[in-house]
Amino acid sequence: MMYYSRIKLLSVAAVCLLGALFCLPNFVRKPNISMPWPQIHLGLDLRGGSYLLMQVDLSSLTHDRLQSLSDGMKQSLINDGLGYKNVQVDADKGEISFLPRDPSEKDRDLKSLANLPQAVPNEFAVTSRDDGAIVLTLSAAAVRVRAHDAVSQAIEIVRRRIDATGAVDPQITRQGEDRIVVELPGISDPERIKALLGTTAKMTFRLVDELPAGTVIAPPGDTLLPQADHPDSTLAVRNHVDVDGAALTNAGATTDDQTGGWAVSFSLDSVGTRAFGEVTQANVGRRFAIVLDNKVIEAPVIRSAITGGSGIITGNFDAHQATDLALLLRAGALPVPLAVVEERSIGPSLGADSIRAGAISLGVGLLLVIVFMALFYGRFGWYANIALFANLMLMLAVLSLFGATLTLPGMAGMLLTLGMAVDANILIIERIREELKRGRTPLAAMQAGFERATATVLDSNATAFLAHVMLFVFGTGPVRGFALTITIGIATTLFSTLLLSRMLMVRWYAVARPSTLPV
Amino acid sequence: MLGRPLLRFVRKDTHINFMRGRFVGLATSAVLSLASLILFFHPGLTLGLDFRGGIIVEAKTNGPADFGKIRAALTAHDIKTEGVQAFGGPDDVLIRIGANEGINTNTVVDNVRHAITEAQPGATIIRADAVGASVSAELLRNGLLALGISLLMILAYIWFRFEWEFALSAVITLVLDLTKAVGFLVVTHFEFDLVMVAALLTVLGYSTNDKVVVYDRVRENLRRYRTMPLRELLDLSINETLSRTLGTSSTVFLAALPLAIFGGASLSGFAWVMLFGIVVGTSSSIFIAAPLLLLLGEKRLRRDTRPAVKKEV
């Protein structure tokens, strides 16, 4: 206990040196050569920026899938010369039910539907119910897989859209099953990005059926869709999609030669080009609607076949709208709608104020603790102070190596860790005092102090550790930063007090050989 | 300052009979906790944005703020606010909008921005927070879950390391501490949000730490003085650890104090709760946790009632 091997001394010194080395990048400008430069990232609350929590609307996903399944089901039954009645789609339960045209056809119905293509193995099951109905039930697992894929795809689209705006260093992460977190450092007014992410941008090209004026009910196979410019007037657009926006290869903002207004140009891939050519050739004189998110942007009359695979959309755009629409079309449509459920925007001035407040508190707090330890614990208190400094350095180093994010509560956590860190030293010193009081020699007292205090230090830190791990697991945002710094702080505290400050005390004793201890 | 310590908390031969005041301590604690509980139900905690949902926008206007103009602009944008108020300087404006199922967080924040810049050209938005109703309910649930699970884990840990009497009296004490902290929140009108949950958890962690140190000494003394009555033994253990208890409380208190003074709006509430918690946690180790241990463990921890013969091991 009172002797440290050379190798132990050296390794403790080495850890301290490494700590100093790794926390250095936070204070020194990166030299102009390529080398790793691990730094602590400042949280949005310190550097300013926006945090957006987006909710993925997964119910639309199940609804869409049931709709297409229902279409496939009807087709399959008709192809096999069967019929159906009373088709009901229940998105909440994830099932479609129908009654056979005649109860005797039930077995043939089941056989026909057994061949329906499944998107993933065991996506749905076809069963018959007691009341004679046949039920298609989506399996929960398939719904989950579809949801997971949709969220992953949505994240990719979100990333493409945000990258296209030129945002610096955006962080886009999945949270739980149906949430996406978007962090935008430096952007304290996220209005444009929210608008971009709130748009599904599903574009389709579909033919228009001309209806007599005053018609309010769409003919079968059509849907009445509002026009973007005149929300009150609707057009009967065919449900059949001739060309899908997914076939777009490029889009850009441009000006319309005829009107001089802003427009969006687009070009299609080979499949889209062929489909576009065929439709336009066969339907000269009819109107062809460009539909974006169930709104008709425009519906020009087809004058001649368009076979070049490119065209322009001339809505009533201003420069911003044209640029953003082109951006959305380039990035692709979101597979599911997103909605902002939490937004936190911090302006740069508040961030700077917070950094100052945190730094002042940290400085003053550290100073108070150092003076206190010196006054109440003398020489050993100073060793504790040296350990305290090493502790701070190591904490910064570990946070840098993790590439962790420092938040304002994180800075508070750092300060509290430093306040708590000297506890281990206090325990040891107080214990040495007691052992001296019991009449032990200085050497025996120090030995007993170290030995007895270690168990106490471990126990007391373990409980604090547990509490903060919980906070990290259940917390979000800045609070997690707080829990992380304290958790890391507890680890570095154990090192700096149980090894470093103790070693300093032992080395001092070995060199000075005092007859009494300064406690 | 480099040699012997200049100051000391307690004299070397301190022996305070803490256990004599155990009923006074327990009664005071019970009364305070009961009062806190009543305060918790009425008037109740001031829930922060995290748990209440809604929108808060902080703006700095160019020159003194004209509240009438801002209110008019907000009304013109069809925004119903809970309050447009001053805070800090004359150019600081705080706008609160309540949570509402129908509220569209997507656009309301943007409309508020527009309204402010229309009413006061050159105004800058310092901070804009919007929390949807579903998210706030979830945040509250997670916050309470974190508190609850932490308590359970502390119970399990102390049970595992000590005896169940220790674990139970520690957790009862912690719950009493926690209720007082909640009462403090109600009285001071600090907003209860995620950062406050962090503060409560830190208080919990600190308070546990303090109890563990005292218990650790009790356990050691139980082995050392095999025949000392539990009451004397608890007094001895508290006195032995008193200097350390006060020392550590002081350092944590000193570390948290600048946060309360310089930490700014977002941290000072947190820090005040910490300061309160340190005082409560430290005194409860002495006046609550130890008496509870005496009540729970008098028959079990020390069955041996032979006449006390002090025996040093």
mmCIF file of N, CA and C in Angstrom, chain A residues 109-211:
data_model
loop_
_atom_site.group_PDB
_atom_site.id
_atom_site.type_symbol
_atom_site.label_atom_id
_atom_site.label_comp_id
_atom_site.label_asym_id
_atom_site.label_seq_id
_atom_site.Cartn_x
_atom_site.Cartn_y
_atom_site.Cartn_z
ATOM 1 N N ASP A 109 -62.211 -18.618 -53.547
ATOM 2 C CA ASP A 109 -61.692 -17.292 -53.188
ATOM 3 C C ASP A 109 -60.365 -17.426 -52.441
ATOM 4 N N LEU A 110 -60.396 -18.315 -51.441
ATOM 5 C CA LEU A 110 -59.199 -18.493 -50.618
ATOM 6 C C LEU A 110 -58.026 -18.949 -51.476
ATOM 7 N N LYS A 111 -58.319 -19.861 -52.421
ATOM 8 C CA LYS A 111 -57.275 -20.403 -53.290
ATOM 9 C C LYS A 111 -56.701 -19.294 -54.183
ATOM 10 N N SER A 112 -57.589 -18.469 -54.694
ATOM 11 C CA SER A 112 -57.158 -17.376 -55.576
ATOM 12 C C SER A 112 -56.259 -16.411 -54.824
ATOM 13 N N LEU A 113 -56.666 -16.105 -53.598
ATOM 14 C CA LEU A 113 -55.904 -15.103 -52.834
ATOM 15 C C LEU A 113 -54.599 -15.669 -52.300
ATOM 16 N N ALA A 114 -54.506 -17.007 -52.238
ATOM 17 C CA ALA A 114 -53.264 -17.605 -51.750
ATOM 18 C C ALA A 114 -52.094 -17.254 -52.659
ATOM 19 N N ASN A 115 -52.422 -16.910 -53.922
ATOM 20 C CA ASN A 115 -51.355 -16.594 -54.877
ATOM 21 C C ASN A 115 -51.017 -15.113 -54.958
ATOM 22 N N LEU A 116 -51.683 -14.299 -54.118
ATOM 23 C CA LEU A 116 -51.360 -12.860 -54.128
ATOM 24 C C LEU A 116 -49.903 -12.653 -53.781
ATOM 25 N N PRO A 117 -49.211 -11.831 -54.557
ATOM 26 C CA PRO A 117 -47.789 -11.622 -54.249
ATOM 27 C C PRO A 117 -47.619 -10.903 -52.902
ATOM 28 N N GLN A 118 -46.689 -11.397 -52.111
ATOM 29 C CA GLN A 118 -46.383 -10.778 -50.822
ATOM 30 C C GLN A 118 -45.103 -9.957 -50.952
ATOM 31 N N ALA A 119 -45.107 -8.753 -50.389
ATOM 32 C CA ALA A 119 -43.933 -7.877 -50.490
ATOM 33 C C ALA A 119 -42.769 -8.462 -49.696
ATOM 34 N N VAL A 120 -43.067 -9.043 -48.559
ATOM 35 C CA VAL A 120 -42.058 -9.777 -47.785
ATOM 36 C C VAL A 120 -42.708 -11.094 -47.397
ATOM 37 N N PRO A 121 -41.912 -12.132 -47.132
ATOM 38 C CA PRO A 121 -42.528 -13.419 -46.771
ATOM 39 C C PRO A 121 -43.471 -13.248 -45.585
ATOM 40 N N ASN A 122 -44.607 -13.905 -45.646
ATOM 41 C CA ASN A 122 -45.608 -13.837 -44.577
ATOM 42 C C ASN A 122 -46.063 -12.420 -44.265
ATOM 43 N N GLU A 123 -46.180 -11.602 -45.319
ATOM 44 C CA GLU A 123 -46.597 -10.227 -45.075
ATOM 45 C C GLU A 123 -48.032 -10.183 -44.545
ATOM 46 N N PHE A 124 -48.880 -11.052 -45.135
ATOM 47 C CA PHE A 124 -50.266 -11.062 -44.656
ATOM 48 C C PHE A 124 -50.803 -12.490 -44.696
ATOM 49 N N ALA A 125 -51.868 -12.707 -43.985
ATOM 50 C CA ALA A 125 -52.500 -14.024 -43.969
ATOM 51 C C ALA A 125 -53.936 -13.887 -44.444
ATOM 52 N N VAL A 126 -54.419 -14.896 -45.171
ATOM 53 C CA VAL A 126 -55.808 -14.882 -45.627
ATOM 54 C C VAL A 126 -56.559 -15.940 -44.838
ATOM 55 N N THR A 127 -57.588 -15.527 -44.128
ATOM 56 C CA THR A 127 -58.346 -16.493 -43.330
ATOM 57 C C THR A 127 -59.832 -16.245 -43.543
ATOM 58 N N SER A 128 -60.632 -17.230 -43.162
ATOM 59 C CA SER A 128 -62.083 -17.013 -43.253
ATOM 60 C C SER A 128 -62.636 -16.887 -41.847
ATOM 61 N N ARG A 129 -63.609 -15.997 -41.739
ATOM 62 C CA ARG A 129 -64.168 -15.732 -40.429
ATOM 63 C C ARG A 129 -65.480 -16.485 -40.252
ATOM 64 N N ASP A 130 -65.940 -16.594 -39.019
ATOM 65 C CA ASP A 130 -67.156 -17.361 -38.751
ATOM 66 C C ASP A 130 -68.382 -16.801 -39.468
ATOM 67 N N ASP A 131 -68.409 -15.469 -39.617
ATOM 68 C CA ASP A 131 -69.588 -14.880 -40.248
ATOM 69 C C ASP A 131 -69.546 -15.004 -41.769
ATOM 70 N N GLY A 132 -68.583 -15.830 -42.276
ATOM 71 C CA GLY A 132 -68.537 -16.060 -43.711
ATOM 72 C C GLY A 132 -67.639 -15.109 -44.459
ATOM 73 N N ALA A 133 -67.122 -14.090 -43.782
ATOM 74 C CA ALA A 133 -66.253 -13.128 -44.461
ATOM 75 C C ALA A 133 -64.842 -13.685 -44.598
ATOM 76 N N ILE A 134 -64.157 -13.206 -45.627
ATOM 77 C CA ILE A 134 -62.753 -13.570 -45.817
ATOM 78 C C ILE A 134 -61.920 -12.354 -45.408
ATOM 79 N N VAL A 135 -60.867 -12.606 -44.618
ATOM 80 C CA VAL A 135 -60.096 -11.502 -44.054
ATOM 81 C C VAL A 135 -58.632 -11.603 -44.444
ATOM 82 N N LEU A 136 -58.079 -10.500 -44.927
ATOM 83 C CA LEU A 136 -56.639 -10.390 -45.177
ATOM 84 C C LEU A 136 -56.056 -9.590 -44.015
ATOM 85 N N THR A 137 -55.149 -10.200 -43.269
ATOM 86 C CA THR A 137 -54.582 -9.493 -42.120
ATOM 87 C C THR A 137 -53.089 -9.288 -42.324
ATOM 88 N N LEU A 138 -52.660 -8.026 -42.242
ATOM 89 C CA LEU A 138 -51.223 -7.744 -42.324
ATOM 90 C C LEU A 138 -50.578 -8.221 -41.033
ATOM 91 N N SER A 139 -49.427 -8.894 -41.137
ATOM 92 C CA SER A 139 -48.775 -9.337 -39.907
ATOM 93 C C SER A 139 -48.071 -8.140 -39.269
ATOM 94 N N ALA A 140 -48.042 -8.141 -37.929
ATOM 95 C CA ALA A 140 -47.427 -7.024 -37.200
ATOM 96 C C ALA A 140 -45.960 -6.900 -37.596
ATOM 97 N N ALA A 141 -45.318 -8.050 -37.802
ATOM 98 C CA ALA A 141 -43.895 -8.025 -38.152
ATOM 99 C C ALA A 141 -43.692 -7.326 -39.487
ATOM 100 N N ALA A 142 -44.579 -7.636 -40.459
ATOM 101 C CA ALA A 142 -44.442 -7.024 -41.775
ATOM 102 C C ALA A 142 -44.657 -5.517 -41.689
ATOM 103 N N VAL A 143 -45.618 -5.109 -40.864
ATOM 104 C CA VAL A 143 -45.879 -3.681 -40.697
ATOM 105 C C VAL A 143 -44.641 -3.003 -40.110
ATOM 106 N N ARG A 144 -44.027 -3.698 -39.161
ATOM 107 C CA ARG A 144 -42.819 -3.124 -38.539
ATOM 108 C C ARG A 144 -41.682 -2.987 -39.534
ATOM 109 N N VAL A 145 -41.484 -4.054 -40.330
ATOM 110 C CA VAL A 145 -40.402 -4.011 -41.314
ATOM 111 C C VAL A 145 -40.636 -2.857 -42.284
ATOM 112 N N ARG A 146 -41.879 -2.737 -42.734
ATOM 113 C CA ARG A 146 -42.220 -1.684 -43.684
ATOM 114 C C ARG A 146 -41.980 -0.319 -43.048
ATOM 115 N N ALA A 147 -42.387 -0.184 -41.784
ATOM 116 C CA ALA A 147 -42.212 1.089 -41.082
ATOM 117 C C ALA A 147 -40.731 1.414 -40.939
ATOM 118 N N HIS A 148 -39.962 0.400 -40.567
ATOM 119 C CA HIS A 148 -38.531 0.613 -40.373
ATOM 120 C C HIS A 148 -37.875 1.074 -41.677
ATOM 121 N N ASP A 149 -38.229 0.370 -42.761
ATOM 122 C CA ASP A 149 -37.673 0.745 -44.067
ATOM 123 C C ASP A 149 -38.089 2.157 -44.437
ATOM 124 N N ALA A 150 -39.368 2.473 -44.176
ATOM 125 C CA ALA A 150 -39.869 3.788 -44.566
ATOM 126 C C ALA A 150 -39.134 4.874 -43.797
ATOM 127 N N VAL A 151 -38.883 4.652 -42.496
ATOM 128 C CA VAL A 151 -38.190 5.665 -41.710
ATOM 129 C C VAL A 151 -36.754 5.820 -42.207
ATOM 130 N N SER A 152 -36.089 4.675 -42.499
ATOM 131 C CA SER A 152 -34.721 4.753 -43.020
ATOM 132 C C SER A 152 -34.691 5.550 -44.317
ATOM 133 N N GLN A 153 -35.649 5.253 -45.168
ATOM 134 C CA GLN A 153 -35.717 5.936 -46.461
ATOM 135 C C GLN A 153 -36.008 7.426 -46.245
ATOM 136 N N ALA A 154 -36.897 7.707 -45.313
ATOM 137 C CA ALA A 154 -37.235 9.102 -45.026
ATOM 138 C C ALA A 154 -36.003 9.851 -44.535
ATOM 139 N N ILE A 155 -35.194 9.191 -43.689
ATOM 140 C CA ILE A 155 -33.988 9.838 -43.178
ATOM 141 C C ILE A 155 -33.062 10.190 -44.331
ATOM 142 N N GLU A 156 -32.960 9.246 -45.275
ATOM 143 C CA GLU A 156 -32.098 9.487 -46.442
ATOM 144 C C GLU A 156 -32.594 10.695 -47.240
ATOM 145 N N ILE A 157 -33.898 10.754 -47.456
ATOM 146 C CA ILE A 157 -34.476 11.871 -48.216
ATOM 147 C C ILE A 157 -34.287 13.187 -47.447
ATOM 148 N N VAL A 158 -34.529 13.119 -46.120
ATOM 149 C CA VAL A 158 -34.352 14.322 -45.292
ATOM 150 C C VAL A 158 -32.921 14.815 -45.419
ATOM 151 N N ARG A 159 -31.975 13.861 -45.360
ATOM 152 C CA ARG A 159 -30.561 14.246 -45.455
ATOM 153 C C ARG A 159 -30.284 14.917 -46.797
ATOM 154 N N ARG A 160 -30.809 14.325 -47.875
ATOM 155 C CA ARG A 160 -30.565 14.894 -49.205
ATOM 156 C C ARG A 160 -31.128 16.313 -49.289
ATOM 157 N N ARG A 161 -32.333 16.477 -48.755
ATOM 158 C CA ARG A 161 -32.967 17.803 -48.836
ATOM 159 C C ARG A 161 -32.171 18.822 -48.041
ATOM 160 N N ILE A 162 -31.749 18.432 -46.816
ATOM 161 C CA ILE A 162 -31.036 19.395 -45.976
ATOM 162 C C ILE A 162 -29.664 19.703 -46.565
ATOM 163 N N ASP A 163 -28.994 18.672 -47.063
ATOM 164 C CA ASP A 163 -27.692 18.910 -47.688
ATOM 165 C C ASP A 163 -27.821 19.896 -48.832
ATOM 166 N N ALA A 164 -28.906 19.778 -49.576
ATOM 167 C CA ALA A 164 -29.095 20.646 -50.732
ATOM 168 C C ALA A 164 -29.283 22.113 -50.326
ATOM 169 N N THR A 165 -29.701 22.356 -49.062
ATOM 170 C CA THR A 165 -29.864 23.749 -48.646
ATOM 171 C C THR A 165 -28.537 24.367 -48.242
ATOM 172 N N GLY A 166 -27.496 23.533 -48.155
ATOM 173 C CA GLY A 166 -26.187 24.056 -47.792
ATOM 174 C C GLY A 166 -25.991 24.210 -46.298
ATOM 175 N N ALA A 167 -26.848 23.580 -45.483
ATOM 176 C CA ALA A 167 -26.677 23.637 -44.028
ATOM 177 C C ALA A 167 -25.355 22.972 -43.650
ATOM 178 N N VAL A 168 -24.650 23.562 -42.682
ATOM 179 C CA VAL A 168 -23.353 23.046 -42.288
ATOM 180 C C VAL A 168 -23.521 22.039 -41.164
ATOM 181 N N ASP A 169 -22.951 20.840 -41.352
ATOM 182 C CA ASP A 169 -22.834 19.887 -40.263
ATOM 183 C C ASP A 169 -24.181 19.463 -39.662
ATOM 184 N N PRO A 170 -25.189 19.175 -40.501
ATOM 185 C CA PRO A 170 -26.466 18.759 -39.911
ATOM 186 C C PRO A 170 -26.359 17.342 -39.356
ATOM 187 N N GLN A 171 -27.090 17.067 -38.282
ATOM 188 C CA GLN A 171 -27.110 15.722 -37.707
ATOM 189 C C GLN A 171 -28.522 15.185 -37.861
ATOM 190 N N ILE A 172 -28.642 14.062 -38.517
ATOM 191 C CA ILE A 172 -29.964 13.482 -38.707
ATOM 192 C C ILE A 172 -29.946 12.065 -38.156
ATOM 193 N N THR A 173 -30.760 11.819 -37.140
ATOM 194 C CA THR A 173 -30.723 10.505 -36.515
ATOM 195 C C THR A 173 -32.132 10.003 -36.253
ATOM 196 N N ARG A 174 -32.237 8.687 -36.204
ATOM 197 C CA ARG A 174 -33.504 8.049 -35.891
ATOM 198 C C ARG A 174 -33.666 8.037 -34.381
ATOM 199 N N GLN A 175 -34.884 8.264 -33.923
ATOM 200 C CA GLN A 175 -35.128 8.132 -32.490
ATOM 201 C C GLN A 175 -36.339 7.239 -32.289
ATOM 202 N N GLY A 176 -36.099 6.115 -31.650
ATOM 203 C CA GLY A 176 -37.197 5.177 -31.434
ATOM 204 C C GLY A 176 -37.702 4.636 -32.767
ATOM 205 N N GLU A 177 -38.949 4.226 -32.800
ATOM 206 C CA GLU A 177 -39.500 3.583 -33.982
ATOM 207 C C GLU A 177 -39.928 4.580 -35.046
ATOM 208 N N ASP A 178 -40.465 5.712 -34.618
ATOM 209 C CA ASP A 178 -41.146 6.566 -35.589
ATOM 210 C C ASP A 178 -40.777 8.037 -35.427
ATOM 211 N N ARG A 179 -39.549 8.315 -35.011
ATOM 212 C CA ARG A 179 -39.152 9.705 -34.864
ATOM 213 C C ARG A 179 -37.826 9.929 -35.561
ATOM 214 N N ILE A 180 -37.644 11.143 -36.044
ATOM 215 C CA ILE A 180 -36.371 11.528 -36.642
ATOM 216 C C ILE A 180 -35.936 12.830 -35.993
ATOM 217 N N VAL A 181 -34.703 12.867 -35.519
ATOM 218 C CA VAL A 181 -34.164 14.075 -34.920
ATOM 219 C C VAL A 181 -33.288 14.773 -35.949
ATOM 220 N N VAL A 182 -33.538 16.042 -36.154
ATOM 221 C CA VAL A 182 -32.714 16.824 -37.066
ATOM 222 C C VAL A 182 -32.071 17.950 -36.263
ATOM 223 N N GLU A 183 -30.745 17.991 -36.261
ATOM 224 C CA GLU A 183 -30.065 19.059 -35.550
ATOM 225 C C GLU A 183 -29.319 19.917 -36.551
ATOM 226 N N LEU A 184 -29.544 21.212 -36.464
ATOM 227 C CA LEU A 184 -28.988 22.123 -37.463
ATOM 228 C C LEU A 184 -28.180 23.212 -36.759
ATOM 229 N N PRO A 185 -26.887 22.977 -36.542
ATOM 230 C CA PRO A 185 -26.079 23.997 -35.881
ATOM 231 C C PRO A 185 -26.037 25.266 -36.722
ATOM 232 N N GLY A 186 -26.131 26.390 -36.055
ATOM 233 C CA GLY A 186 -25.968 27.659 -36.756
ATOM 234 C C GLY A 186 -27.230 28.174 -37.428
ATOM 235 N N ILE A 187 -28.260 27.324 -37.527
ATOM 236 C CA ILE A 187 -29.499 27.798 -38.167
ATOM 237 C C ILE A 187 -30.524 28.042 -37.064
ATOM 238 N N SER A 188 -30.739 29.318 -36.705
ATOM 239 C CA SER A 188 -31.654 29.557 -35.594
ATOM 240 C C SER A 188 -33.055 29.890 -36.096
ATOM 241 N N ASP A 189 -33.214 30.025 -37.392
ATOM 242 C CA ASP A 189 -34.564 30.179 -37.940
ATOM 243 C C ASP A 189 -34.807 29.076 -38.970
ATOM 244 N N PRO A 190 -35.356 27.975 -38.539
ATOM 245 C CA PRO A 190 -35.448 26.812 -39.435
ATOM 246 C C PRO A 190 -36.700 26.804 -40.304
ATOM 247 N N GLU A 191 -37.297 27.979 -40.527
ATOM 248 C CA GLU A 191 -38.573 28.001 -41.232
ATOM 249 C C GLU A 191 -38.506 27.310 -42.593
ATOM 250 N N ARG A 192 -37.459 27.649 -43.364
ATOM 251 C CA ARG A 192 -37.387 27.080 -44.719
ATOM 252 C C ARG A 192 -37.218 25.568 -44.646
ATOM 253 N N ILE A 193 -36.349 25.117 -43.733
ATOM 254 C CA ILE A 193 -36.103 23.682 -43.644
ATOM 255 C C ILE A 193 -37.349 22.949 -43.177
ATOM 256 N N LYS A 194 -38.089 23.573 -42.253
ATOM 257 C CA LYS A 194 -39.333 22.933 -41.809
ATOM 258 C C LYS A 194 -40.298 22.800 -42.973
ATOM 259 N N ALA A 195 -40.353 23.850 -43.798
ATOM 260 C CA ALA A 195 -41.260 23.798 -44.942
ATOM 261 C C ALA A 195 -40.820 22.688 -45.899
ATOM 262 N N LEU A 196 -39.508 22.580 -46.114
ATOM 263 C CA LEU A 196 -39.015 21.548 -47.026
ATOM 264 C C LEU A 196 -39.322 20.152 -46.494
ATOM 265 N N LEU A 197 -39.136 19.975 -45.170
ATOM 266 C CA LEU A 197 -39.338 18.636 -44.606
ATOM 267 C C LEU A 197 -40.813 18.320 -44.424
ATOM 268 N N GLY A 198 -41.640 19.362 -44.339
ATOM 269 C CA GLY A 198 -43.070 19.137 -44.144
ATOM 270 C C GLY A 198 -43.775 18.796 -45.439
ATOM 271 N N THR A 199 -43.052 18.871 -46.554
ATOM 272 C CA THR A 199 -43.642 18.560 -47.849
ATOM 273 C C THR A 199 -43.275 17.135 -48.231
ATOM 274 N N THR A 200 -44.268 16.350 -48.577
ATOM 275 C CA THR A 200 -43.957 14.986 -49.004
ATOM 276 C C THR A 200 -43.307 14.996 -50.386
ATOM 277 N N ALA A 201 -43.760 15.918 -51.257
ATOM 278 C CA ALA A 201 -43.217 16.082 -52.607
ATOM 279 C C ALA A 201 -43.413 14.848 -53.465
ATOM 280 N N LYS A 202 -44.588 14.251 -53.364
ATOM 281 C CA LYS A 202 -44.900 13.141 -54.250
ATOM 282 C C LYS A 202 -45.529 13.713 -55.513
ATOM 283 N N MET A 203 -44.793 13.596 -56.622
ATOM 284 C CA MET A 203 -45.288 14.191 -57.860
ATOM 285 C C MET A 203 -45.733 13.096 -58.818
ATOM 286 N N THR A 204 -46.865 13.332 -59.478
ATOM 287 C CA THR A 204 -47.330 12.370 -60.481
ATOM 288 C C THR A 204 -47.859 13.137 -61.685
ATOM 289 N N PHE A 205 -47.802 12.497 -62.838
ATOM 290 C CA PHE A 205 -48.397 13.049 -64.061
ATOM 291 C C PHE A 205 -49.606 12.184 -64.380
ATOM 292 N N ARG A 206 -50.785 12.814 -64.436
ATOM 293 C CA ARG A 206 -52.011 12.051 -64.664
ATOM 294 C C ARG A 206 -52.929 12.805 -65.615
ATOM 295 N N LEU A 207 -53.732 12.045 -66.379
ATOM 296 C CA LEU A 207 -54.644 12.675 -67.340
ATOM 297 C C LEU A 207 -55.850 13.286 -66.625
ATOM 298 N N VAL A 208 -56.391 14.331 -67.235
ATOM 299 C CA VAL A 208 -57.563 15.015 -66.672
ATOM 300 C C VAL A 208 -58.800 14.646 -67.488
ATOM 301 N N ASP A 209 -59.900 14.369 -66.798
ATOM 302 C CA ASP A 209 -61.173 14.169 -67.503
ATOM 303 C C ASP A 209 -61.954 15.466 -67.438
ATOM 304 N N GLU A 210 -62.366 15.972 -68.590
ATOM 305 C CA GLU A 210 -63.147 17.213 -68.593
ATOM 306 C C GLU A 210 -64.568 16.896 -68.167
ATOM 307 N N LEU A 211 -65.056 17.599 -67.181
ATOM 308 C CA LEU A 211 -66.408 17.360 -66.691
ATOM 309 C C LEU A 211 -67.272 18.562 -67.021
#
